[in-house]
Amino acid sequence: MIALEEYTEELQQKRIEKENSLLEPSISGLTLTRNSTKFGLAIQVDFKNTIGSSTSISFKIHLEGKYPFQPPRITCETIYGYPSISDGRDLLDNILKKQWTPNTTVVEIINCLKSFISELAHNPSIRPGSFKLGTAMSLDSWDNKRDMKCFRCIELDPQNPKFTRDRALVITHTHILQLELNSLYEGVGHLVCWSSLQLLSAVKKGRSDPDRLIFEWKPINNNPQLAQQFKVKDHDALIEVISENLKKLGGSVKRHVVQEVPKIKEEEVNASSLKKIKIKDILKAIANLEKETAVVMNYKNVHALIDYYQKAIEYYSALSDEKFEEYIQKLQKLFSNEKVLAILNSPEPKAEETKSGKRPRVKDEPVELQSAPENFGDKWPSSEVINEKTTEETKTTFEDSGDKWPTEEKIHEVEEKIHIEDYGEKWPSEEEIKEKRTEGINELLQQLERELNDNDEDEYDENMVNEILETEITAGVKNVKIDEESNENKEKTSSETENTNEGAGKENEESKEGIAEAGEQNTVSQEMSLETNVEEEPNVIQNAESGVEKEIIEDSKNEELN
């Protein structure tokens, strides 16, 4: 404290003159350069380099401040390797290897520099030196140094954007130095903060203001993560220097470009523009998709339904219509379905491919085609014109396929085949009808015999038996006639519908008439066969009656004999 109180500029000047007198005889083989600075004197010492490819290595001894009561600062000015110690760090403690005192002279420091250089030559990987807070540094110290650069900037306070500080960011091979600019001396800054490049977590560039950079630092120990904001004009060059040095140090650099969200124009969201949207089509699509998803849910229809719900919500909300709440509720209900959530979380299904690399053929979906009249003028074409055109098209089809025009017999066969396919049964033959009638009568006779045997009375009413038989036979014949009449009615209705068809040709009408005639012939033949069966049945009945009479007569004779 006594030495500091006695310090004067005159005393400092005398000490510097004494140092110069001592340097002259003891610096043989060295080059000394004296430069005055804003804070004192800087002596540059050049040695013959034995490290790297450069011819010489230089050091600066800064006799500044309240020297000799304040220790000097020694910096390396030559880059001889990577990473270099020529970044503004103080090497005094590593060079002297002892605590500095005011009695330590510059000659002693230079002699220690010789041993320090030889030490670096044997072990170039050592990184001596350290940074000290408050150190005054010239901003041009890094101008001619490879992969190092100083950037003037403004530090922003996130809590108070109006509060700013003038700063300088220095990017070295291994560190980022933050200097506070001296308002009295231009080009001079004081070290207020420094950190290793490897502690930098991310550098973000503002979207609206590209000059604004955000430095995010990794947390140290239990301290929270720190973030700083700077406004740098040459921001791209700063990011490039940081990236190159990190890569050389073995770090990884990832660049992420966030795409700007497209701005929606005002005319795209106002009510007048939304009125152009066909809301009826949207509501129709929603109704169809709701029915479809009620049966089967898949990736396609679920996503389509969500899109249409959103369109309806946007439409009604822009028009201030309360219906938008209805579709919001539908959308919320859809999202509450577990099946829907499973589909939304699943990836989009890819189209299957065959072994040859081609996609399999997809079955054609049914498509409704609406027929429209041809250009016949204002009038609809007559049935004759349609028939002529249909006949020509049918003939052309048969000519192209190589087939002959079908005969009436072939048409009858086709119609019978269609009739059988429609009803699933063949038309019964005459023999089958006879067999069925005979079986029915035999069963009736057997039933009568059982009733006669069970009855204890001796006499029977023959008229009653005949009436029962006639009633059953008549009912059977009526049933057959009813069936025939129903078949005839079906054929008549089918022929009437065919005759009213506008697209039938003349040849088709003739073929249908032939089919109708064939049908009538079949009907007549069937009626004839039924009549013959009915005629034959009375014989069976008579035989049955005669058998009954014989039994009655024999019973009466036996009674008389007895």
XYZ file of C-alpha atoms in Angstrom:
562
model
C 0.000 0.000 0.000
C 2.934 2.352 0.742
C 4.357 1.688 -2.703
C 1.036 2.500 -4.366
C 0.706 5.752 -2.490
C 4.205 6.773 -3.553
C 3.553 5.900 -7.214
C 3.895 8.775 -9.645
C 4.332 9.014 -13.399
C 7.792 10.441 -12.829
C 8.758 7.380 -10.834
C 7.398 5.094 -13.550
C 9.389 6.954 -16.232
C 12.628 6.575 -14.283
C 11.973 2.835 -13.895
C 11.389 2.352 -17.615
C 14.615 4.238 -18.493
C 16.518 1.988 -16.120
C 14.985 -1.100 -17.771
C 16.104 0.123 -21.194
C 19.652 0.680 -20.000
C 19.766 -2.867 -18.700
C 18.365 -4.356 -21.915
C 20.918 -2.949 -24.369
C 24.015 -4.961 -23.331
C 22.156 -8.211 -22.493
C 19.954 -8.792 -25.529
C 22.484 -9.958 -28.073
C 20.769 -12.075 -30.751
C 17.305 -10.681 -29.982
C 15.213 -8.009 -31.665
C 13.463 -5.500 -29.445
C 10.673 -3.166 -30.560
C 9.252 -0.515 -28.272
C 5.712 0.773 -28.866
C 3.814 3.278 -26.783
C 0.233 2.377 -25.946
C -2.700 4.253 -24.480
C -1.917 2.753 -21.088
C 1.902 2.709 -21.149
C 4.727 0.932 -23.015
C 4.803 -2.383 -24.915
C 8.158 -4.074 -25.646
C 8.073 -6.704 -28.421
C 10.766 -9.388 -28.277
C 11.457 -11.557 -31.372
C 13.228 -14.909 -30.955
C 14.522 -17.307 -33.563
C 11.713 -19.835 -33.793
C 12.339 -23.507 -33.117
C 8.606 -24.370 -33.089
C 6.512 -24.852 -36.219
C 7.273 -23.457 -39.664
C 7.546 -19.723 -38.896
C 11.020 -18.153 -38.866
C 10.543 -16.273 -35.584
C 8.282 -16.179 -32.550
C 7.296 -12.897 -30.883
C 6.195 -11.967 -27.376
C 4.965 -8.637 -26.015
C 5.748 -7.316 -22.539
C 3.088 -4.769 -21.567
C 4.420 -2.240 -19.021
C 1.091 -0.590 -18.370
C -0.998 0.658 -15.531
C 0.957 1.439 -12.339
C 4.053 -0.475 -13.269
C 6.383 -1.370 -11.428
C 3.868 -1.676 -8.605
C 1.526 -3.474 -10.994
C 2.869 -6.627 -12.701
C 3.373 -6.500 -16.467
C 1.357 -8.645 -18.869
C 3.071 -10.964 -21.383
C 1.287 -12.181 -24.536
C 2.332 -14.328 -27.494
C 1.953 -12.653 -30.892
C 2.873 -15.561 -33.208
C 0.616 -18.467 -34.215
C 2.839 -21.536 -34.395
C 0.200 -24.286 -34.171
C -3.454 -25.080 -33.602
C -4.945 -24.287 -31.211
C -2.675 -21.349 -30.510
C -1.930 -19.543 -27.249
C -1.715 -16.279 -29.191
C -5.247 -15.250 -28.221
C -4.608 -12.505 -25.610
C -3.999 -14.701 -22.551
C -1.393 -13.642 -19.961
C 1.712 -15.915 -19.788
C 3.616 -14.164 -16.952
C 3.110 -16.812 -14.268
C 4.054 -19.680 -16.621
C 7.193 -17.853 -17.802
C 8.557 -16.709 -14.430
C 7.479 -19.885 -12.602
C 7.519 -17.804 -9.408
C 5.553 -14.981 -7.874
C 6.276 -11.572 -9.396
C 7.572 -8.718 -7.220
C 8.173 -5.011 -8.023
C 11.900 -5.748 -8.067
C 11.540 -8.143 -11.018
C 13.112 -6.558 -14.097
C 12.345 -6.989 -17.805
C 15.800 -8.569 -18.318
C 14.836 -11.372 -15.940
C 11.575 -11.890 -17.864
C 13.396 -12.113 -21.233
C 15.852 -14.666 -19.878
C 12.911 -16.749 -18.652
C 11.315 -16.506 -22.115
C 14.223 -18.462 -23.637
C 13.602 -21.435 -21.372
C 9.838 -21.139 -21.943
C 10.270 -21.391 -25.739
C 12.439 -24.492 -25.419
C 9.759 -26.025 -23.185
C 7.093 -25.394 -25.835
C 9.358 -26.949 -28.476
C 9.560 -30.209 -26.496
C 5.844 -30.259 -25.634
C 3.745 -28.232 -28.134
C 0.471 -29.613 -26.735
C 0.640 -27.667 -23.481
C -1.721 -24.697 -23.212
C -0.255 -22.273 -20.626
C -1.621 -18.877 -19.655
C -4.927 -17.540 -18.355
C -7.384 -14.707 -18.842
C -7.960 -12.088 -16.158
C -11.043 -9.967 -15.606
C -10.701 -6.250 -16.261
C -7.690 -6.629 -18.550
C -7.501 -3.824 -21.107
C -7.118 -5.203 -24.643
C -6.740 -3.527 -27.996
C -9.480 -4.563 -30.458
C -6.981 -4.870 -33.317
C -4.952 -7.552 -31.513
C -6.687 -10.364 -33.512
C -6.843 -8.725 -36.946
C -3.989 -10.641 -38.613
C -4.488 -13.958 -36.850
C -5.918 -16.921 -38.741
C -9.332 -18.253 -37.544
C -9.611 -15.423 -35.002
C -11.753 -12.332 -35.299
C -13.228 -9.493 -33.252
C -16.881 -8.424 -33.808
C -18.361 -5.214 -32.446
C -21.905 -5.750 -31.193
C -24.609 -4.655 -28.748
C -25.704 -6.825 -25.835
C -29.475 -6.881 -25.266
C -31.183 -7.367 -21.932
C -34.098 -9.832 -22.326
C -35.815 -8.410 -19.237
C -35.520 -4.823 -20.470
C -35.046 -4.458 -24.251
C -34.356 -0.723 -23.882
C -31.251 -1.426 -21.809
C -28.215 -2.181 -24.015
C -24.406 -2.311 -23.678
C -21.665 -1.813 -26.254
C -19.703 -5.020 -26.495
C -17.027 -6.729 -28.580
C -17.091 -10.498 -29.157
C -13.685 -12.064 -29.828
C -13.697 -15.575 -31.324
C -10.387 -17.402 -30.784
C -9.374 -21.003 -31.503
C -10.740 -22.209 -28.165
C -12.599 -19.339 -26.453
C -15.195 -16.591 -26.816
C -14.137 -13.347 -25.133
C -16.632 -10.604 -24.238
C -15.164 -7.109 -23.935
C -16.845 -3.968 -22.669
C -15.841 -1.022 -24.854
C -14.020 1.869 -23.207
C -15.933 5.102 -23.763
C -12.774 7.239 -23.287
C -10.318 5.332 -25.478
C -11.453 4.235 -28.919
C -10.511 0.695 -29.907
C -9.957 -0.497 -26.341
C -12.063 -2.984 -24.414
C -11.971 -4.511 -20.951
C -12.462 -8.237 -20.485
C -15.728 -8.844 -18.620
C -16.485 -12.452 -19.552
C -14.980 -15.437 -21.369
C -15.925 -19.041 -21.948
C -14.773 -22.122 -23.815
C -16.315 -22.817 -27.223
C -17.234 -26.309 -26.066
C -19.550 -24.859 -23.402
C -21.650 -23.228 -26.116
C -24.884 -25.188 -26.563
C -26.467 -23.361 -29.503
C -26.446 -20.136 -31.470
C -29.868 -19.053 -32.708
C -30.601 -16.366 -35.231
C -33.759 -14.290 -34.948
C -36.419 -14.833 -37.597
C -37.782 -11.297 -37.691
C -34.396 -9.671 -36.926
C -31.487 -11.681 -38.460
C -28.892 -9.494 -36.691
C -30.124 -10.721 -33.316
C -28.214 -13.769 -32.066
C -29.023 -15.852 -28.999
C -26.126 -17.657 -27.310
C -27.274 -20.595 -25.203
C -24.672 -21.973 -22.779
C -24.551 -25.415 -21.232
C -25.298 -25.512 -17.497
C -22.237 -25.818 -15.225
C -22.590 -27.970 -12.114
C -25.972 -27.124 -10.566
C -26.269 -23.694 -12.156
C -29.203 -23.093 -14.518
C -28.684 -22.730 -18.233
C -27.658 -19.231 -19.306
C -28.697 -17.425 -22.479
C -27.388 -14.137 -23.882
C -28.645 -11.972 -26.717
C -26.451 -9.895 -29.007
C -27.116 -7.783 -32.043
C -24.295 -8.369 -34.556
C -24.238 -6.908 -38.059
C -21.762 -9.447 -39.436
C -23.648 -12.354 -37.845
C -23.022 -14.872 -40.644
C -19.220 -14.443 -40.399
C -19.362 -14.849 -36.610
C -21.333 -18.104 -36.887
C -18.936 -19.353 -39.566
C -15.817 -18.725 -37.417
C -17.403 -20.506 -34.444
C -18.419 -23.473 -36.596
C -14.970 -23.881 -38.183
C -13.140 -23.788 -34.844
C -15.562 -26.262 -33.253
C -15.068 -28.686 -36.138
C -11.273 -28.459 -35.789
C -11.603 -29.178 -32.078
C -13.585 -32.332 -32.877
C -17.022 -30.970 -32.098
C -20.162 -31.498 -34.176
C -22.088 -28.628 -35.679
C -25.693 -29.041 -36.846
C -27.473 -26.366 -38.765
C -31.268 -26.248 -38.564
C -33.195 -23.931 -40.812
C -36.697 -23.285 -39.500
C -39.059 -22.582 -42.362
C -41.090 -19.469 -41.971
C -44.783 -20.072 -41.351
C -46.710 -18.807 -44.388
C -48.722 -15.723 -43.600
C -52.446 -15.936 -44.252
C -53.795 -13.021 -46.192
C -56.719 -11.129 -44.739
C -58.865 -11.721 -47.813
C -58.456 -15.473 -47.345
C -60.208 -15.544 -43.963
C -62.942 -12.929 -44.220
C -66.600 -13.838 -44.549
C -66.964 -12.755 -48.171
C -64.252 -15.115 -49.382
C -65.616 -18.029 -47.328
C -69.008 -17.586 -48.945
C -67.415 -18.866 -52.135
C -66.837 -22.215 -50.441
C -69.482 -24.785 -51.372
C -70.630 -25.626 -47.870
C -73.342 -27.952 -49.189
C -70.716 -30.202 -50.747
C -68.761 -30.185 -47.486
C -71.819 -31.136 -45.420
C -72.737 -33.861 -47.904
C -69.226 -35.289 -47.711
C -69.380 -35.185 -43.898
C -72.667 -37.121 -43.883
C -71.282 -39.799 -46.217
C -68.056 -40.151 -44.248
C -69.933 -40.400 -40.942
C -71.957 -43.304 -42.330
C -68.821 -44.948 -43.691
C -66.833 -44.607 -40.469
C -69.771 -45.984 -38.488
C -69.298 -49.265 -40.396
C -65.540 -49.405 -41.038
C -62.783 -47.014 -39.933
C -59.535 -46.743 -41.873
C -56.689 -44.276 -42.356
C -58.263 -42.638 -45.389
C -61.810 -41.960 -44.233
C -60.793 -40.852 -40.703
C -58.345 -38.214 -41.990
C -60.841 -37.078 -44.626
C -63.575 -36.664 -41.994
C -61.248 -34.595 -39.777
C -60.380 -32.313 -42.715
C -64.043 -31.737 -43.553
C -64.885 -31.028 -39.898
C -62.164 -28.369 -39.836
C -63.448 -26.798 -43.055
C -66.962 -26.599 -41.631
C -65.660 -25.060 -38.387
C -63.661 -22.428 -40.299
C -66.640 -21.601 -42.498
C -69.229 -21.151 -39.753
C -66.868 -19.422 -37.316
C -65.918 -16.841 -39.967
C -69.618 -16.143 -40.519
C -70.257 -15.967 -36.736
C -72.681 -18.858 -37.076
C -73.323 -20.956 -33.964
C -73.191 -24.136 -36.050
C -69.417 -24.181 -35.705
C -69.867 -25.380 -32.099
C -71.720 -28.430 -33.394
C -68.774 -29.486 -35.545
C -66.299 -28.739 -32.759
C -68.209 -31.183 -30.571
C -68.221 -33.751 -33.373
C -64.482 -33.352 -33.794
C -63.913 -33.736 -30.044
C -66.097 -36.835 -29.985
C -64.114 -38.276 -32.883
C -60.824 -37.704 -31.061
C -62.190 -39.401 -27.942
C -62.647 -42.653 -29.879
C -59.847 -45.123 -29.131
C -59.964 -46.585 -32.655
C -59.513 -43.125 -34.157
C -56.530 -42.397 -31.899
C -54.942 -45.704 -32.889
C -55.391 -44.855 -36.587
C -53.965 -41.340 -36.126
C -50.901 -42.707 -34.329
C -50.280 -45.337 -37.006
C -48.204 -44.531 -40.137
C -49.886 -44.017 -43.473
C -50.308 -47.413 -45.220
C -48.172 -47.824 -48.293
C -49.396 -49.381 -51.525
C -48.381 -53.052 -51.822
C -45.967 -54.011 -54.556
C -45.457 -57.342 -56.292
C -42.162 -59.179 -56.618
C -41.611 -57.630 -60.037
C -41.784 -54.181 -58.454
C -45.164 -53.322 -59.980
C -48.225 -52.483 -57.991
C -51.040 -55.051 -58.077
C -54.077 -54.288 -60.164
C -56.907 -52.643 -58.336
C -60.433 -53.844 -58.957
C -62.619 -51.371 -60.761
C -65.090 -49.691 -58.496
C -68.691 -49.426 -59.645
C -69.439 -46.091 -61.241
C -72.881 -44.692 -61.830
C -73.377 -43.444 -65.366
C -76.232 -41.136 -66.181
C -77.496 -41.640 -69.714
C -78.321 -38.559 -71.737
C -80.242 -38.302 -75.019
C -78.209 -37.949 -78.177
C -78.372 -34.856 -80.243
C -81.592 -35.552 -82.128
C -82.683 -31.974 -81.910
C -85.302 -30.700 -79.554
C -87.516 -33.795 -79.898
C -86.908 -37.103 -78.225
C -86.337 -39.897 -80.830
C -89.253 -42.191 -81.603
C -89.314 -45.861 -80.664
C -88.798 -46.892 -84.313
C -85.557 -44.907 -84.537
C -84.350 -46.408 -81.262
C -85.271 -49.932 -82.407
C -83.423 -49.499 -85.698
C -80.328 -48.221 -83.965
C -80.427 -50.970 -81.316
C -80.777 -53.635 -84.028
C -77.799 -52.247 -85.937
C -75.662 -52.160 -82.786
C -76.660 -55.734 -81.895
C -75.821 -57.000 -85.402
C -72.503 -55.194 -85.310
C -71.702 -56.823 -81.970
C -72.417 -60.315 -83.362
C -70.389 -59.597 -86.498
C -67.416 -58.434 -84.425
C -67.546 -61.463 -82.171
C -67.823 -63.885 -85.106
C -71.129 -65.427 -83.908
C -74.195 -65.982 -86.053
C -77.524 -64.338 -85.482
C -79.327 -66.443 -82.840
C -82.299 -68.577 -83.876
C -85.659 -68.663 -82.119
C -84.834 -72.036 -80.532
C -81.640 -70.623 -79.099
C -83.550 -67.635 -77.764
C -86.117 -69.994 -76.136
C -83.304 -71.959 -74.528
C -81.768 -68.780 -73.164
C -85.108 -67.539 -71.828
C -85.829 -70.904 -70.164
C -82.351 -70.873 -68.643
C -82.925 -67.359 -67.301
C -86.320 -68.426 -65.915
C -84.740 -71.394 -64.135
C -81.934 -69.207 -62.720
C -84.492 -66.673 -61.464
C -86.812 -69.168 -59.744
C -84.218 -71.810 -58.853
C -86.521 -74.719 -59.931
C -87.241 -76.559 -63.168
C -90.749 -76.704 -64.632
C -92.314 -80.074 -63.617
C -92.926 -82.631 -66.362
C -96.238 -84.432 -67.023
C -94.999 -87.667 -65.448
C -93.965 -85.869 -62.278
C -97.425 -84.264 -62.068
C -99.135 -87.688 -62.485
C -96.951 -89.275 -59.846
C -97.654 -86.488 -57.381
C -101.444 -86.676 -58.032
C -101.466 -90.469 -57.674
C -99.486 -90.344 -54.454
C -101.923 -87.810 -53.041
C -104.970 -89.945 -53.906
C -103.388 -93.098 -52.481
C -102.644 -91.327 -49.245
C -106.265 -90.131 -49.120
C -107.599 -93.664 -49.635
C -105.359 -95.041 -46.943
C -106.626 -92.401 -44.570
C -110.254 -93.345 -45.356
C -109.550 -97.018 -44.767
C -108.069 -96.260 -41.375
C -111.123 -94.215 -40.443
C -113.452 -97.020 -41.579
C -111.599 -99.638 -39.587
C -111.673 -97.518 -36.445
C -115.430 -96.921 -36.714
C -117.711 -99.522 -35.050
C -120.795 -98.751 -37.106
C -121.894 -101.360 -39.645
C -123.208 -99.002 -42.287
C -121.421 -96.200 -43.991
C -122.644 -93.355 -46.084
C -121.185 -93.809 -49.587
C -122.239 -90.357 -50.632
C -120.159 -88.888 -47.841
C -117.061 -90.770 -49.060
C -117.630 -89.621 -52.612
C -118.116 -86.031 -51.529
C -114.833 -86.085 -49.555
C -112.909 -87.508 -52.494
C -114.435 -85.051 -54.951
C -113.678 -82.137 -52.615
C -109.995 -83.105 -52.243
C -109.523 -83.667 -55.976
C -111.286 -80.396 -56.839
C -109.075 -78.517 -54.371
C -105.949 -80.046 -55.930
C -107.045 -79.110 -59.432
C -107.860 -75.575 -58.296
C -104.421 -75.238 -56.713
C -102.790 -76.321 -59.956
C -104.901 -73.851 -61.941
C -104.060 -71.057 -59.500
C -100.354 -71.827 -59.936
C -100.789 -71.792 -63.711
C -102.668 -68.493 -63.604
C -99.962 -66.907 -61.433
C -97.294 -68.104 -63.853
C -99.292 -66.718 -66.780
C -99.670 -63.372 -64.981
C -95.911 -63.247 -64.365
C -95.231 -63.967 -68.036
C -97.737 -61.321 -69.112
C -96.221 -58.672 -66.827
C -92.720 -59.552 -67.993
C -93.793 -59.374 -71.639
C -95.519 -56.017 -71.022
C -92.397 -54.570 -69.394
C -90.282 -55.859 -72.248
C -92.621 -54.310 -74.820
C -92.413 -50.908 -73.092
C -88.590 -50.903 -73.237
C -87.507 -48.108 -75.608
C -84.150 -49.662 -76.390
C -85.490 -53.007 -77.758
C -85.012 -53.609 -81.491
C -87.401 -55.116 -83.956
C -85.571 -58.420 -83.983
C -85.736 -58.511 -80.204
C -89.523 -57.928 -80.368
C -89.911 -60.851 -82.748
C -87.790 -63.054 -80.508
C -89.904 -62.061 -77.514
C -93.101 -62.886 -79.427
C -91.612 -66.270 -80.184
C -90.786 -66.732 -76.542
C -94.324 -65.676 -75.591
C -95.817 -68.171 -78.062
C -93.539 -70.878 -76.759
C -94.618 -69.999 -73.249
C -98.293 -70.197 -74.240
C -97.702 -73.549 -75.893
C -96.029 -74.834 -72.751
C -98.919 -73.515 -70.700
C -101.477 -75.213 -72.974
C -99.562 -78.460 -72.881
C -99.416 -78.271 -69.122
C -103.146 -77.600 -68.920
C -103.805 -80.554 -71.198
C -101.657 -82.803 -69.069
C -103.482 -81.676 -65.969
C -106.840 -82.311 -67.603
C -105.761 -85.807 -68.608
C -104.645 -86.466 -65.080
C -107.940 -85.233 -63.781
C -109.789 -87.494 -66.211
C -107.785 -90.500 -65.149
C -108.344 -89.890 -61.474
C -112.093 -90.734 -61.496
C -111.204 -94.303 -62.597
C -109.073 -94.671 -59.565
C -111.872 -93.273 -57.468
C -114.412 -95.640 -59.027
C -112.188 -98.609 -58.342
C -111.844 -97.457 -54.808
C -115.619 -97.050 -54.499
C -116.254 -100.509 -55.950
C -113.815 -101.998 -53.447
C -115.660 -100.349 -50.608
C -119.037 -101.586 -51.939
C -117.716 -105.120 -52.188
C -116.559 -105.059 -48.633
C -119.930 -103.726 -47.459
C -121.843 -106.454 -49.387
C -119.644 -109.230 -48.018
C -120.128 -107.977 -44.501
C -123.924 -107.937 -44.936
C -123.916 -111.526 -46.270
C -121.921 -112.761 -43.350
C -124.372 -111.134 -40.974
C -127.347 -112.866 -42.696
C -125.683 -116.269 -42.463
C -125.054 -115.805 -38.861
